[in-house]
Amino acid sequence: MTTQTEVSTGAQPPEPEVEKQRTWRDYFTFNTDHKVIGIQYLVTSFIFYLIGGALAGVMRTELATPNPNFVQPEFYNRLFTMHGTIMIFLWIIPAGAGFANYLIPLMIGAKDMAFPRLNAVAFWIIPIGGLLLLGSFFVGAPQAGWTSYPPLSLLTGKAGEELWILSVLLLGTSSILGAINFVTTIWKMRVPSMGWNDMPLLCWSMLATSGLILIGTPVLAAAMILLSFDLIVGTTFFNPTGGGDPIVYQHMFWFYSHPAVYIMILPFFGIISEVLPVHARKPIFAYRAIAYSNLAISFLGLLVWAHHMFTSGTPGWLRMFFMATTMLIAVPTGIKVFSWCATLWGGKISLNSSMLFGMGFISAFLIGGLSGVMVASVPFDIHVHDTYFIVAHLHYVLFGGSVLGLFAGIYHWFPKMTGHMLNETWGRIHFALTFIGLNLTFLPMHELGLLGMNRRIALYDAEFQLLNLVCTAGSYLLAVSTIPFLVNAIWSWIRGRQASGNPWKALTLEWQTSSPPAIENFDEEPVLWSGPYDYGIDVLSADSEESVEELLSEVQADVR
Amino acid sequence: MRKTVNTSSRITILLTGIAATLFSLWYGQNNGLLPVAASEDASQVDGIFSLMMTVATGLFLLIQGALLFSAIKFRRRKGDETDGPPIAGNVPLEIAWTAIPTVMVLLISVYSFDVYNTMGGLDREASQDPGPQKVSYRSGQHPGSELLAFDPGQKYLALGVGASPQQKEEPEEPLPVEVNGIQYAWIFTYPDTGVVSGELHLPVGRQIDLKITAGDVLHAFWLPEFRLKQDAVPGRETQLRFEPNRVGEYSVVCAELCGAYHGVMKTTLHVQTPEEYEHWSQEQQIAQADKLENSVAATPNSRSASEFLAPYAERMGVESQTLEQLKASPTASASN
């Protein structure tokens, strides 16, 4: 496929410099190519994943025994504050943005994002914000949790807390810039023949995600700025000693940070919707339901924030209101899960690494979703709020959901991004270790929370030790599970088997160009010759005996 | 997908479904995941959990079963390069899996609403946010007394879980206890007797009315065996009303991150028979009656704070609450 592309571009007279190839140096520069930026996002966020994971490893080691004997309790608080912040703002959110950056222009047949320079700015803010955050370790890292509730956050060290605030402000800005770009690109730059309902589902989920980012993040920024004033110049917006109200901060914080949960999961809903049909060789089940449920989740997601505050300063009737909206959000989410299962049902499933992670995603996300409905119920949430039940729930959603979805995406698009195939055997080993480790680490936490173990503690009752030991063992397994992936990814990137333009015989537009794609994506504007998920047409026209591959090559010929 | 389903596989599906349903029903009731319930309210909450666990188990089996079945049955055979059937949707099925979950979550919501109301969560006096009141600045009264918020009818308002509709009818006055959360301890004051304690003692079978405040940062007062939790917010007063119905020792846990030693901020709740409780109360009153002059240090959060500090404060120009802040948050002042 690569050679074909070269031949075809060579045949076009007026563009002599198209042959330019990306070199590794491009990835360390202010490059405006969305594909370079996408990979910059993914690699940077993966590095932060390793850092955040290492912090988690230290925490789990401390929690192997009831007494604080591995790290000081104060340092433990710094660890979970940094772990949460890094995993959310520097791993999952930027990784989702990375996929979207890389894929959306390709999927809609565009040459680049709508605002390439803005795009590069959005990316380069991330390492700056990340280094700022990590730098706080030298001045006393923040220790008030990733939620940073005042008054505690105002009392636990100014420098670290202010660095945390600045870092979150920067990362939020990056996220807003990215969202503006995604919305504009999806709205304006589709190939003319692609209507809204011909878009790949990742585009729908990024639209919904970007809407949430644009509405929610400015409110977080406002909260951060006010908190900064309280911290540095001694105002009392949130400080009760001057008549301020800490509850107002919680509202402002969660007005962003609950939608942030959907900002973190919706892109991966999109990725799963891309991965499953390709490897199950079946159309996505209920395209419109999945597409529009993104919008429903996005809308409802803006109306549920106070369910993080059921035991806080929320009046009774408001608790009831937020319970109802939170319960309702299970419906569009359920539609997706059912539709994904129906997509698999009756298909011809290749159990490759990408598909395994995809199915693992459904399996683990389901558990997070079910416990999510439970904690929506006010009387039950009053019991489990701020306990390990919540820790279990959020990790099933964010690790079982987002991270497994992310790996499904990496195994799926790695050939497209690098032009090399990943090793399948190591991919499956990676999946097995991750999936077992995930359940071993987080499943027992449900029971810990129900029994009475509160979260964010460095020391706990001896009665909880056995389950904690299991969790710690699981977390070590998770740490080990990244090794096969790292080795596989690096090795395959350099030495892996060459990938063709379309190794999975997929139908979305990104597979209609070479792997890796040419610098401006397509040599000519691509032609939308089928819907994104029209698998099984070879069965329909059984007498013509045409396979997808043949159709594809025909189209390629047409393009030429 | 629409392959002809023969009778034997129909029976298999039916039997699997029945087995899964039965298992879900059984597991919902007998999961044994929760600790003992020490009040009627707690048992009510456990009822919701049982229902949710039943539904969750059923859905868990359904989806994981479908995934496993698909992974085995619908695996691509070697050499088969064709696609699956081009089924892109099924409207009745989609309507079903939209409507059924909607009805289920509505049922759970209504059930939860009902339980919450029975618990007293919608008690008008205990479920409205009076907004922040002044705190920590004022000298004089003990913390809490200036926190009372009044509605136009001069009625007391707080946030939290109040009296249930039935309890409101009962003539018996609840036993009031003031709870103050400071880094890293709970301090319980019994306004009726003046007893101050670091552990909570309550008589079984009587309404308890906890008024919860915080002296420094946010805390959360959690009674796992009572399934009750309410944040202690500096500047606000919050409330929990409940009735212990089981004698025993239970844990009192701080559930909101409050600093480095958040993990040690716990104490014991002793639910005692009325006689034992009276005995304890008497003992405490005698023990605490004559200690003020002799004591090296008295807890400034007790009722006696103003009394204790007033003369010094006047002389030194220091307000009692300032002192209290200093004492209450050693780590805070250290790191500032």
JSON list of N, CA and C in Angstrom, two decimals, chain B residues 7-67:
[
{"chain": "B", "resi": 7, "resn": "THR", "atom": "N", "xyz": [-36.24, -26.38, 19.42]},
{"chain": "B", "resi": 7, "resn": "THR", "atom": "CA", "xyz": [-36.88, -26.49, 20.72]},
{"chain": "B", "resi": 7, "resn": "THR", "atom": "C", "xyz": [-35.88, -26.72, 21.84]},
{"chain": "B", "resi": 8, "resn": "SER", "atom": "N", "xyz": [-34.88, -27.57, 21.58]},
{"chain": "B", "resi": 8, "resn": "SER", "atom": "CA", "xyz": [-33.97, -27.90, 22.68]},
{"chain": "B", "resi": 8, "resn": "SER", "atom": "C", "xyz": [-33.16, -26.68, 23.09]},
{"chain": "B", "resi": 9, "resn": "SER", "atom": "N", "xyz": [-32.74, -25.85, 22.11]},
{"chain": "B", "resi": 9, "resn": "SER", "atom": "CA", "xyz": [-31.97, -24.67, 22.52]},
{"chain": "B", "resi": 9, "resn": "SER", "atom": "C", "xyz": [-32.89, -23.64, 23.18]},
{"chain": "B", "resi": 10, "resn": "ARG", "atom": "N", "xyz": [-34.16, -23.63, 22.77]},
{"chain": "B", "resi": 10, "resn": "ARG", "atom": "CA", "xyz": [-35.11, -22.75, 23.45]},
{"chain": "B", "resi": 10, "resn": "ARG", "atom": "C", "xyz": [-35.21, -23.12, 24.93]},
{"chain": "B", "resi": 11, "resn": "ILE", "atom": "N", "xyz": [-35.30, -24.43, 25.16]},
{"chain": "B", "resi": 11, "resn": "ILE", "atom": "CA", "xyz": [-35.40, -24.90, 26.54]},
{"chain": "B", "resi": 11, "resn": "ILE", "atom": "C", "xyz": [-34.13, -24.54, 27.30]},
{"chain": "B", "resi": 12, "resn": "THR", "atom": "N", "xyz": [-32.97, -24.69, 26.63]},
{"chain": "B", "resi": 12, "resn": "THR", "atom": "CA", "xyz": [-31.71, -24.34, 27.29]},
{"chain": "B", "resi": 12, "resn": "THR", "atom": "C", "xyz": [-31.72, -22.88, 27.70]},
{"chain": "B", "resi": 13, "resn": "ILE", "atom": "N", "xyz": [-32.13, -22.02, 26.73]},
{"chain": "B", "resi": 13, "resn": "ILE", "atom": "CA", "xyz": [-32.15, -20.58, 27.03]},
{"chain": "B", "resi": 13, "resn": "ILE", "atom": "C", "xyz": [-33.07, -20.29, 28.21]},
{"chain": "B", "resi": 14, "resn": "LEU", "atom": "N", "xyz": [-34.25, -20.93, 28.17]},
{"chain": "B", "resi": 14, "resn": "LEU", "atom": "CA", "xyz": [-35.23, -20.71, 29.22]},
{"chain": "B", "resi": 14, "resn": "LEU", "atom": "C", "xyz": [-34.68, -21.12, 30.57]},
{"chain": "B", "resi": 15, "resn": "LEU", "atom": "N", "xyz": [-34.08, -22.32, 30.60]},
{"chain": "B", "resi": 15, "resn": "LEU", "atom": "CA", "xyz": [-33.56, -22.82, 31.87]},
{"chain": "B", "resi": 15, "resn": "LEU", "atom": "C", "xyz": [-32.42, -21.94, 32.38]},
{"chain": "B", "resi": 16, "resn": "THR", "atom": "N", "xyz": [-31.54, -21.51, 31.47]},
{"chain": "B", "resi": 16, "resn": "THR", "atom": "CA", "xyz": [-30.45, -20.64, 31.88]},
{"chain": "B", "resi": 16, "resn": "THR", "atom": "C", "xyz": [-31.00, -19.35, 32.46]},
{"chain": "B", "resi": 17, "resn": "GLY", "atom": "N", "xyz": [-32.02, -18.81, 31.78]},
{"chain": "B", "resi": 17, "resn": "GLY", "atom": "CA", "xyz": [-32.63, -17.58, 32.26]},
{"chain": "B", "resi": 17, "resn": "GLY", "atom": "C", "xyz": [-33.21, -17.75, 33.65]},
{"chain": "B", "resi": 18, "resn": "ILE", "atom": "N", "xyz": [-33.93, -18.87, 33.85]},
{"chain": "B", "resi": 18, "resn": "ILE", "atom": "CA", "xyz": [-34.54, -19.10, 35.16]},
{"chain": "B", "resi": 18, "resn": "ILE", "atom": "C", "xyz": [-33.47, -19.27, 36.23]},
{"chain": "B", "resi": 19, "resn": "ALA", "atom": "N", "xyz": [-32.43, -20.02, 35.88]},
{"chain": "B", "resi": 19, "resn": "ALA", "atom": "CA", "xyz": [-31.35, -20.25, 36.85]},
{"chain": "B", "resi": 19, "resn": "ALA", "atom": "C", "xyz": [-30.70, -18.92, 37.21]},
{"chain": "B", "resi": 20, "resn": "ALA", "atom": "N", "xyz": [-30.44, -18.08, 36.20]},
{"chain": "B", "resi": 20, "resn": "ALA", "atom": "CA", "xyz": [-29.80, -16.79, 36.46]},
{"chain": "B", "resi": 20, "resn": "ALA", "atom": "C", "xyz": [-30.69, -15.92, 37.33]},
{"chain": "B", "resi": 21, "resn": "THR", "atom": "N", "xyz": [-31.99, -15.93, 37.03]},
{"chain": "B", "resi": 21, "resn": "THR", "atom": "CA", "xyz": [-32.93, -15.12, 37.83]},
{"chain": "B", "resi": 21, "resn": "THR", "atom": "C", "xyz": [-32.96, -15.60, 39.27]},
{"chain": "B", "resi": 22, "resn": "LEU", "atom": "N", "xyz": [-33.05, -16.91, 39.44]},
{"chain": "B", "resi": 22, "resn": "LEU", "atom": "CA", "xyz": [-33.09, -17.44, 40.80]},
{"chain": "B", "resi": 22, "resn": "LEU", "atom": "C", "xyz": [-31.81, -17.10, 41.55]},
{"chain": "B", "resi": 23, "resn": "PHE", "atom": "N", "xyz": [-30.68, -17.25, 40.86]},
{"chain": "B", "resi": 23, "resn": "PHE", "atom": "CA", "xyz": [-29.42, -16.94, 41.51]},
{"chain": "B", "resi": 23, "resn": "PHE", "atom": "C", "xyz": [-29.38, -15.47, 41.92]},
{"chain": "B", "resi": 24, "resn": "SER", "atom": "N", "xyz": [-29.85, -14.60, 41.00]},
{"chain": "B", "resi": 24, "resn": "SER", "atom": "CA", "xyz": [-29.84, -13.17, 41.31]},
{"chain": "B", "resi": 24, "resn": "SER", "atom": "C", "xyz": [-30.69, -12.87, 42.53]},
{"chain": "B", "resi": 25, "resn": "LEU", "atom": "N", "xyz": [-31.88, -13.49, 42.57]},
{"chain": "B", "resi": 25, "resn": "LEU", "atom": "CA", "xyz": [-32.77, -13.26, 43.70]},
{"chain": "B", "resi": 25, "resn": "LEU", "atom": "C", "xyz": [-32.13, -13.72, 45.00]},
{"chain": "B", "resi": 26, "resn": "TRP", "atom": "N", "xyz": [-31.50, -14.89, 44.92]},
{"chain": "B", "resi": 26, "resn": "TRP", "atom": "CA", "xyz": [-30.87, -15.44, 46.12]},
{"chain": "B", "resi": 26, "resn": "TRP", "atom": "C", "xyz": [-29.69, -14.57, 46.55]},
{"chain": "B", "resi": 27, "resn": "TYR", "atom": "N", "xyz": [-28.86, -14.17, 45.56]},
{"chain": "B", "resi": 27, "resn": "TYR", "atom": "CA", "xyz": [-27.65, -13.43, 45.91]},
{"chain": "B", "resi": 27, "resn": "TYR", "atom": "C", "xyz": [-28.00, -12.03, 46.43]},
{"chain": "B", "resi": 28, "resn": "GLY", "atom": "N", "xyz": [-29.05, -11.45, 45.85]},
{"chain": "B", "resi": 28, "resn": "GLY", "atom": "CA", "xyz": [-29.46, -10.13, 46.33]},
{"chain": "B", "resi": 28, "resn": "GLY", "atom": "C", "xyz": [-29.77, -10.15, 47.82]},
{"chain": "B", "resi": 29, "resn": "GLN", "atom": "N", "xyz": [-30.37, -11.24, 48.28]},
{"chain": "B", "resi": 29, "resn": "GLN", "atom": "CA", "xyz": [-30.74, -11.33, 49.70]},
{"chain": "B", "resi": 29, "resn": "GLN", "atom": "C", "xyz": [-29.60, -11.82, 50.57]},
{"chain": "B", "resi": 30, "resn": "ASN", "atom": "N", "xyz": [-28.76, -12.68, 50.01]},
{"chain": "B", "resi": 30, "resn": "ASN", "atom": "CA", "xyz": [-27.80, -13.39, 50.86]},
{"chain": "B", "resi": 30, "resn": "ASN", "atom": "C", "xyz": [-26.35, -13.09, 50.52]},
{"chain": "B", "resi": 31, "resn": "ASN", "atom": "N", "xyz": [-26.07, -11.88, 50.08]},
{"chain": "B", "resi": 31, "resn": "ASN", "atom": "CA", "xyz": [-24.69, -11.60, 49.70]},
{"chain": "B", "resi": 31, "resn": "ASN", "atom": "C", "xyz": [-23.78, -11.40, 50.92]},
{"chain": "B", "resi": 32, "resn": "GLY", "atom": "N", "xyz": [-24.37, -11.01, 52.04]},
{"chain": "B", "resi": 32, "resn": "GLY", "atom": "CA", "xyz": [-23.56, -10.88, 53.25]},
{"chain": "B", "resi": 32, "resn": "GLY", "atom": "C", "xyz": [-22.44, -9.87, 53.14]},
{"chain": "B", "resi": 33, "resn": "LEU", "atom": "N", "xyz": [-22.62, -8.89, 52.28]},
{"chain": "B", "resi": 33, "resn": "LEU", "atom": "CA", "xyz": [-21.53, -7.95, 52.06]},
{"chain": "B", "resi": 33, "resn": "LEU", "atom": "C", "xyz": [-21.53, -6.79, 53.06]},
{"chain": "B", "resi": 34, "resn": "LEU", "atom": "N", "xyz": [-22.69, -6.52, 53.65]},
{"chain": "B", "resi": 34, "resn": "LEU", "atom": "CA", "xyz": [-22.78, -5.36, 54.53]},
{"chain": "B", "resi": 34, "resn": "LEU", "atom": "C", "xyz": [-22.56, -5.77, 55.98]},
{"chain": "B", "resi": 35, "resn": "PRO", "atom": "N", "xyz": [-22.04, -4.86, 56.78]},
{"chain": "B", "resi": 35, "resn": "PRO", "atom": "CA", "xyz": [-21.92, -5.15, 58.22]},
{"chain": "B", "resi": 35, "resn": "PRO", "atom": "C", "xyz": [-23.30, -5.16, 58.88]},
{"chain": "B", "resi": 36, "resn": "VAL", "atom": "N", "xyz": [-23.36, -5.49, 60.16]},
{"chain": "B", "resi": 36, "resn": "VAL", "atom": "CA", "xyz": [-24.67, -5.56, 60.83]},
{"chain": "B", "resi": 36, "resn": "VAL", "atom": "C", "xyz": [-25.38, -4.21, 60.76]},
{"chain": "B", "resi": 37, "resn": "ALA", "atom": "N", "xyz": [-26.68, -4.29, 60.78]},
{"chain": "B", "resi": 37, "resn": "ALA", "atom": "CA", "xyz": [-27.48, -3.07, 60.79]},
{"chain": "B", "resi": 37, "resn": "ALA", "atom": "C", "xyz": [-27.95, -2.82, 62.21]},
{"chain": "B", "resi": 38, "resn": "ALA", "atom": "N", "xyz": [-27.63, -1.65, 62.75]},
{"chain": "B", "resi": 38, "resn": "ALA", "atom": "CA", "xyz": [-27.93, -1.40, 64.16]},
{"chain": "B", "resi": 38, "resn": "ALA", "atom": "C", "xyz": [-29.10, -0.45, 64.37]},
{"chain": "B", "resi": 39, "resn": "SER", "atom": "N", "xyz": [-29.83, -0.18, 63.29]},
{"chain": "B", "resi": 39, "resn": "SER", "atom": "CA", "xyz": [-31.05, 0.61, 63.46]},
{"chain": "B", "resi": 39, "resn": "SER", "atom": "C", "xyz": [-32.04, 0.20, 62.39]},
{"chain": "B", "resi": 40, "resn": "GLU", "atom": "N", "xyz": [-33.27, 0.62, 62.59]},
{"chain": "B", "resi": 40, "resn": "GLU", "atom": "CA", "xyz": [-34.31, 0.29, 61.61]},
{"chain": "B", "resi": 40, "resn": "GLU", "atom": "C", "xyz": [-33.99, 0.96, 60.27]},
{"chain": "B", "resi": 41, "resn": "ASP", "atom": "N", "xyz": [-33.51, 2.21, 60.34]},
{"chain": "B", "resi": 41, "resn": "ASP", "atom": "CA", "xyz": [-33.15, 2.92, 59.12]},
{"chain": "B", "resi": 41, "resn": "ASP", "atom": "C", "xyz": [-32.10, 2.15, 58.33]},
{"chain": "B", "resi": 42, "resn": "ALA", "atom": "N", "xyz": [-31.12, 1.62, 59.06]},
{"chain": "B", "resi": 42, "resn": "ALA", "atom": "CA", "xyz": [-30.05, 0.88, 58.40]},
{"chain": "B", "resi": 42, "resn": "ALA", "atom": "C", "xyz": [-30.61, -0.34, 57.68]},
{"chain": "B", "resi": 43, "resn": "SER", "atom": "N", "xyz": [-31.57, -1.02, 58.32]},
{"chain": "B", "resi": 43, "resn": "SER", "atom": "CA", "xyz": [-32.18, -2.19, 57.66]},
{"chain": "B", "resi": 43, "resn": "SER", "atom": "C", "xyz": [-32.91, -1.78, 56.40]},
{"chain": "B", "resi": 44, "resn": "GLN", "atom": "N", "xyz": [-33.53, -0.61, 56.45]},
{"chain": "B", "resi": 44, "resn": "GLN", "atom": "CA", "xyz": [-34.22, -0.09, 55.25]},
{"chain": "B", "resi": 44, "resn": "GLN", "atom": "C", "xyz": [-33.22, 0.11, 54.10]},
{"chain": "B", "resi": 45, "resn": "VAL", "atom": "N", "xyz": [-32.07, 0.72, 54.44]},
{"chain": "B", "resi": 45, "resn": "VAL", "atom": "CA", "xyz": [-31.05, 0.96, 53.42]},
{"chain": "B", "resi": 45, "resn": "VAL", "atom": "C", "xyz": [-30.57, -0.38, 52.85]},
{"chain": "B", "resi": 46, "resn": "ASP", "atom": "N", "xyz": [-30.42, -1.36, 53.74]},
{"chain": "B", "resi": 46, "resn": "ASP", "atom": "CA", "xyz": [-30.00, -2.68, 53.27]},
{"chain": "B", "resi": 46, "resn": "ASP", "atom": "C", "xyz": [-31.02, -3.28, 52.32]},
{"chain": "B", "resi": 47, "resn": "GLY", "atom": "N", "xyz": [-32.29, -2.92, 52.53]},
{"chain": "B", "resi": 47, "resn": "GLY", "atom": "CA", "xyz": [-33.34, -3.38, 51.61]},
{"chain": "B", "resi": 47, "resn": "GLY", "atom": "C", "xyz": [-33.10, -2.86, 50.21]},
{"chain": "B", "resi": 48, "resn": "ILE", "atom": "N", "xyz": [-32.74, -1.58, 50.11]},
{"chain": "B", "resi": 48, "resn": "ILE", "atom": "CA", "xyz": [-32.44, -1.02, 48.78]},
{"chain": "B", "resi": 48, "resn": "ILE", "atom": "C", "xyz": [-31.24, -1.74, 48.19]},
{"chain": "B", "resi": 49, "resn": "PHE", "atom": "N", "xyz": [-30.22, -1.95, 49.03]},
{"chain": "B", "resi": 49, "resn": "PHE", "atom": "CA", "xyz": [-29.03, -2.61, 48.52]},
{"chain": "B", "resi": 49, "resn": "PHE", "atom": "C", "xyz": [-29.37, -3.99, 47.99]},
{"chain": "B", "resi": 50, "resn": "SER", "atom": "N", "xyz": [-30.23, -4.72, 48.72]},
{"chain": "B", "resi": 50, "resn": "SER", "atom": "CA", "xyz": [-30.63, -6.05, 48.25]},
{"chain": "B", "resi": 50, "resn": "SER", "atom": "C", "xyz": [-31.29, -5.98, 46.88]},
{"chain": "B", "resi": 51, "resn": "LEU", "atom": "N", "xyz": [-32.20, -5.03, 46.73]},
{"chain": "B", "resi": 51, "resn": "LEU", "atom": "CA", "xyz": [-32.88, -4.90, 45.44]},
{"chain": "B", "resi": 51, "resn": "LEU", "atom": "C", "xyz": [-31.88, -4.58, 44.34]},
{"chain": "B", "resi": 52, "resn": "MET", "atom": "N", "xyz": [-31.00, -3.60, 44.62]},
{"chain": "B", "resi": 52, "resn": "MET", "atom": "CA", "xyz": [-30.05, -3.20, 43.60]},
{"chain": "B", "resi": 52, "resn": "MET", "atom": "C", "xyz": [-29.08, -4.32, 43.27]},
{"chain": "B", "resi": 53, "resn": "MET", "atom": "N", "xyz": [-28.73, -5.07, 44.32]},
{"chain": "B", "resi": 53, "resn": "MET", "atom": "CA", "xyz": [-27.81, -6.18, 44.12]},
{"chain": "B", "resi": 53, "resn": "MET", "atom": "C", "xyz": [-28.48, -7.27, 43.26]},
{"chain": "B", "resi": 54, "resn": "THR", "atom": "N", "xyz": [-29.78, -7.48, 43.47]},
{"chain": "B", "resi": 54, "resn": "THR", "atom": "CA", "xyz": [-30.50, -8.47, 42.67]},
{"chain": "B", "resi": 54, "resn": "THR", "atom": "C", "xyz": [-30.48, -8.07, 41.20]},
{"chain": "B", "resi": 55, "resn": "VAL", "atom": "N", "xyz": [-30.85, -6.81, 40.95]},
{"chain": "B", "resi": 55, "resn": "VAL", "atom": "CA", "xyz": [-30.88, -6.33, 39.57]},
{"chain": "B", "resi": 55, "resn": "VAL", "atom": "C", "xyz": [-29.48, -6.38, 38.97]},
{"chain": "B", "resi": 56, "resn": "ALA", "atom": "N", "xyz": [-28.49, -5.93, 39.76]},
{"chain": "B", "resi": 56, "resn": "ALA", "atom": "CA", "xyz": [-27.13, -5.88, 39.25]},
{"chain": "B", "resi": 56, "resn": "ALA", "atom": "C", "xyz": [-26.60, -7.28, 38.94]},
{"chain": "B", "resi": 57, "resn": "THR", "atom": "N", "xyz": [-26.92, -8.24, 39.81]},
{"chain": "B", "resi": 57, "resn": "THR", "atom": "CA", "xyz": [-26.46, -9.60, 39.56]},
{"chain": "B", "resi": 57, "resn": "THR", "atom": "C", "xyz": [-27.08, -10.14, 38.27]},
{"chain": "B", "resi": 58, "resn": "GLY", "atom": "N", "xyz": [-28.37, -9.87, 38.10]},
{"chain": "B", "resi": 58, "resn": "GLY", "atom": "CA", "xyz": [-29.03, -10.32, 36.88]},
{"chain": "B", "resi": 58, "resn": "GLY", "atom": "C", "xyz": [-28.38, -9.74, 35.64]},
{"chain": "B", "resi": 59, "resn": "LEU", "atom": "N", "xyz": [-28.15, -8.42, 35.66]},
{"chain": "B", "resi": 59, "resn": "LEU", "atom": "CA", "xyz": [-27.55, -7.77, 34.49]},
{"chain": "B", "resi": 59, "resn": "LEU", "atom": "C", "xyz": [-26.12, -8.24, 34.28]},
{"chain": "B", "resi": 60, "resn": "PHE", "atom": "N", "xyz": [-25.42, -8.43, 35.41]},
{"chain": "B", "resi": 60, "resn": "PHE", "atom": "CA", "xyz": [-24.04, -8.92, 35.33]},
{"chain": "B", "resi": 60, "resn": "PHE", "atom": "C", "xyz": [-24.00, -10.26, 34.62]},
{"chain": "B", "resi": 61, "resn": "LEU", "atom": "N", "xyz": [-24.87, -11.18, 35.06]},
{"chain": "B", "resi": 61, "resn": "LEU", "atom": "CA", "xyz": [-24.88, -12.51, 34.43]},
{"chain": "B", "resi": 61, "resn": "LEU", "atom": "C", "xyz": [-25.27, -12.40, 32.96]},
{"chain": "B", "resi": 62, "resn": "LEU", "atom": "N", "xyz": [-26.26, -11.55, 32.67]},
{"chain": "B", "resi": 62, "resn": "LEU", "atom": "CA", "xyz": [-26.73, -11.42, 31.29]},
{"chain": "B", "resi": 62, "resn": "LEU", "atom": "C", "xyz": [-25.61, -10.94, 30.37]},
{"chain": "B", "resi": 63, "resn": "ILE", "atom": "N", "xyz": [-24.96, -9.84, 30.76]},
{"chain": "B", "resi": 63, "resn": "ILE", "atom": "CA", "xyz": [-23.96, -9.23, 29.87]},
{"chain": "B", "resi": 63, "resn": "ILE", "atom": "C", "xyz": [-22.69, -10.07, 29.81]},
{"chain": "B", "resi": 64, "resn": "GLN", "atom": "N", "xyz": [-22.19, -10.47, 30.99]},
{"chain": "B", "resi": 64, "resn": "GLN", "atom": "CA", "xyz": [-20.95, -11.28, 30.97]},
{"chain": "B", "resi": 64, "resn": "GLN", "atom": "C", "xyz": [-21.22, -12.60, 30.25]},
{"chain": "B", "resi": 65, "resn": "GLY", "atom": "N", "xyz": [-22.42, -13.14, 30.47]},
{"chain": "B", "resi": 65, "resn": "GLY", "atom": "CA", "xyz": [-22.78, -14.38, 29.77]},
{"chain": "B", "resi": 65, "resn": "GLY", "atom": "C", "xyz": [-22.77, -14.18, 28.26]},
{"chain": "B", "resi": 66, "resn": "ALA", "atom": "N", "xyz": [-23.37, -13.05, 27.83]},
{"chain": "B", "resi": 66, "resn": "ALA", "atom": "CA", "xyz": [-23.41, -12.77, 26.39]},
{"chain": "B", "resi": 66, "resn": "ALA", "atom": "C", "xyz": [-22.00, -12.62, 25.83]},
{"chain": "B", "resi": 67, "resn": "LEU", "atom": "N", "xyz": [-21.13, -11.95, 26.61]},
{"chain": "B", "resi": 67, "resn": "LEU", "atom": "CA", "xyz": [-19.76, -11.74, 26.14]},
{"chain": "B", "resi": 67, "resn": "LEU", "atom": "C", "xyz": [-19.02, -13.06, 26.00]}
]
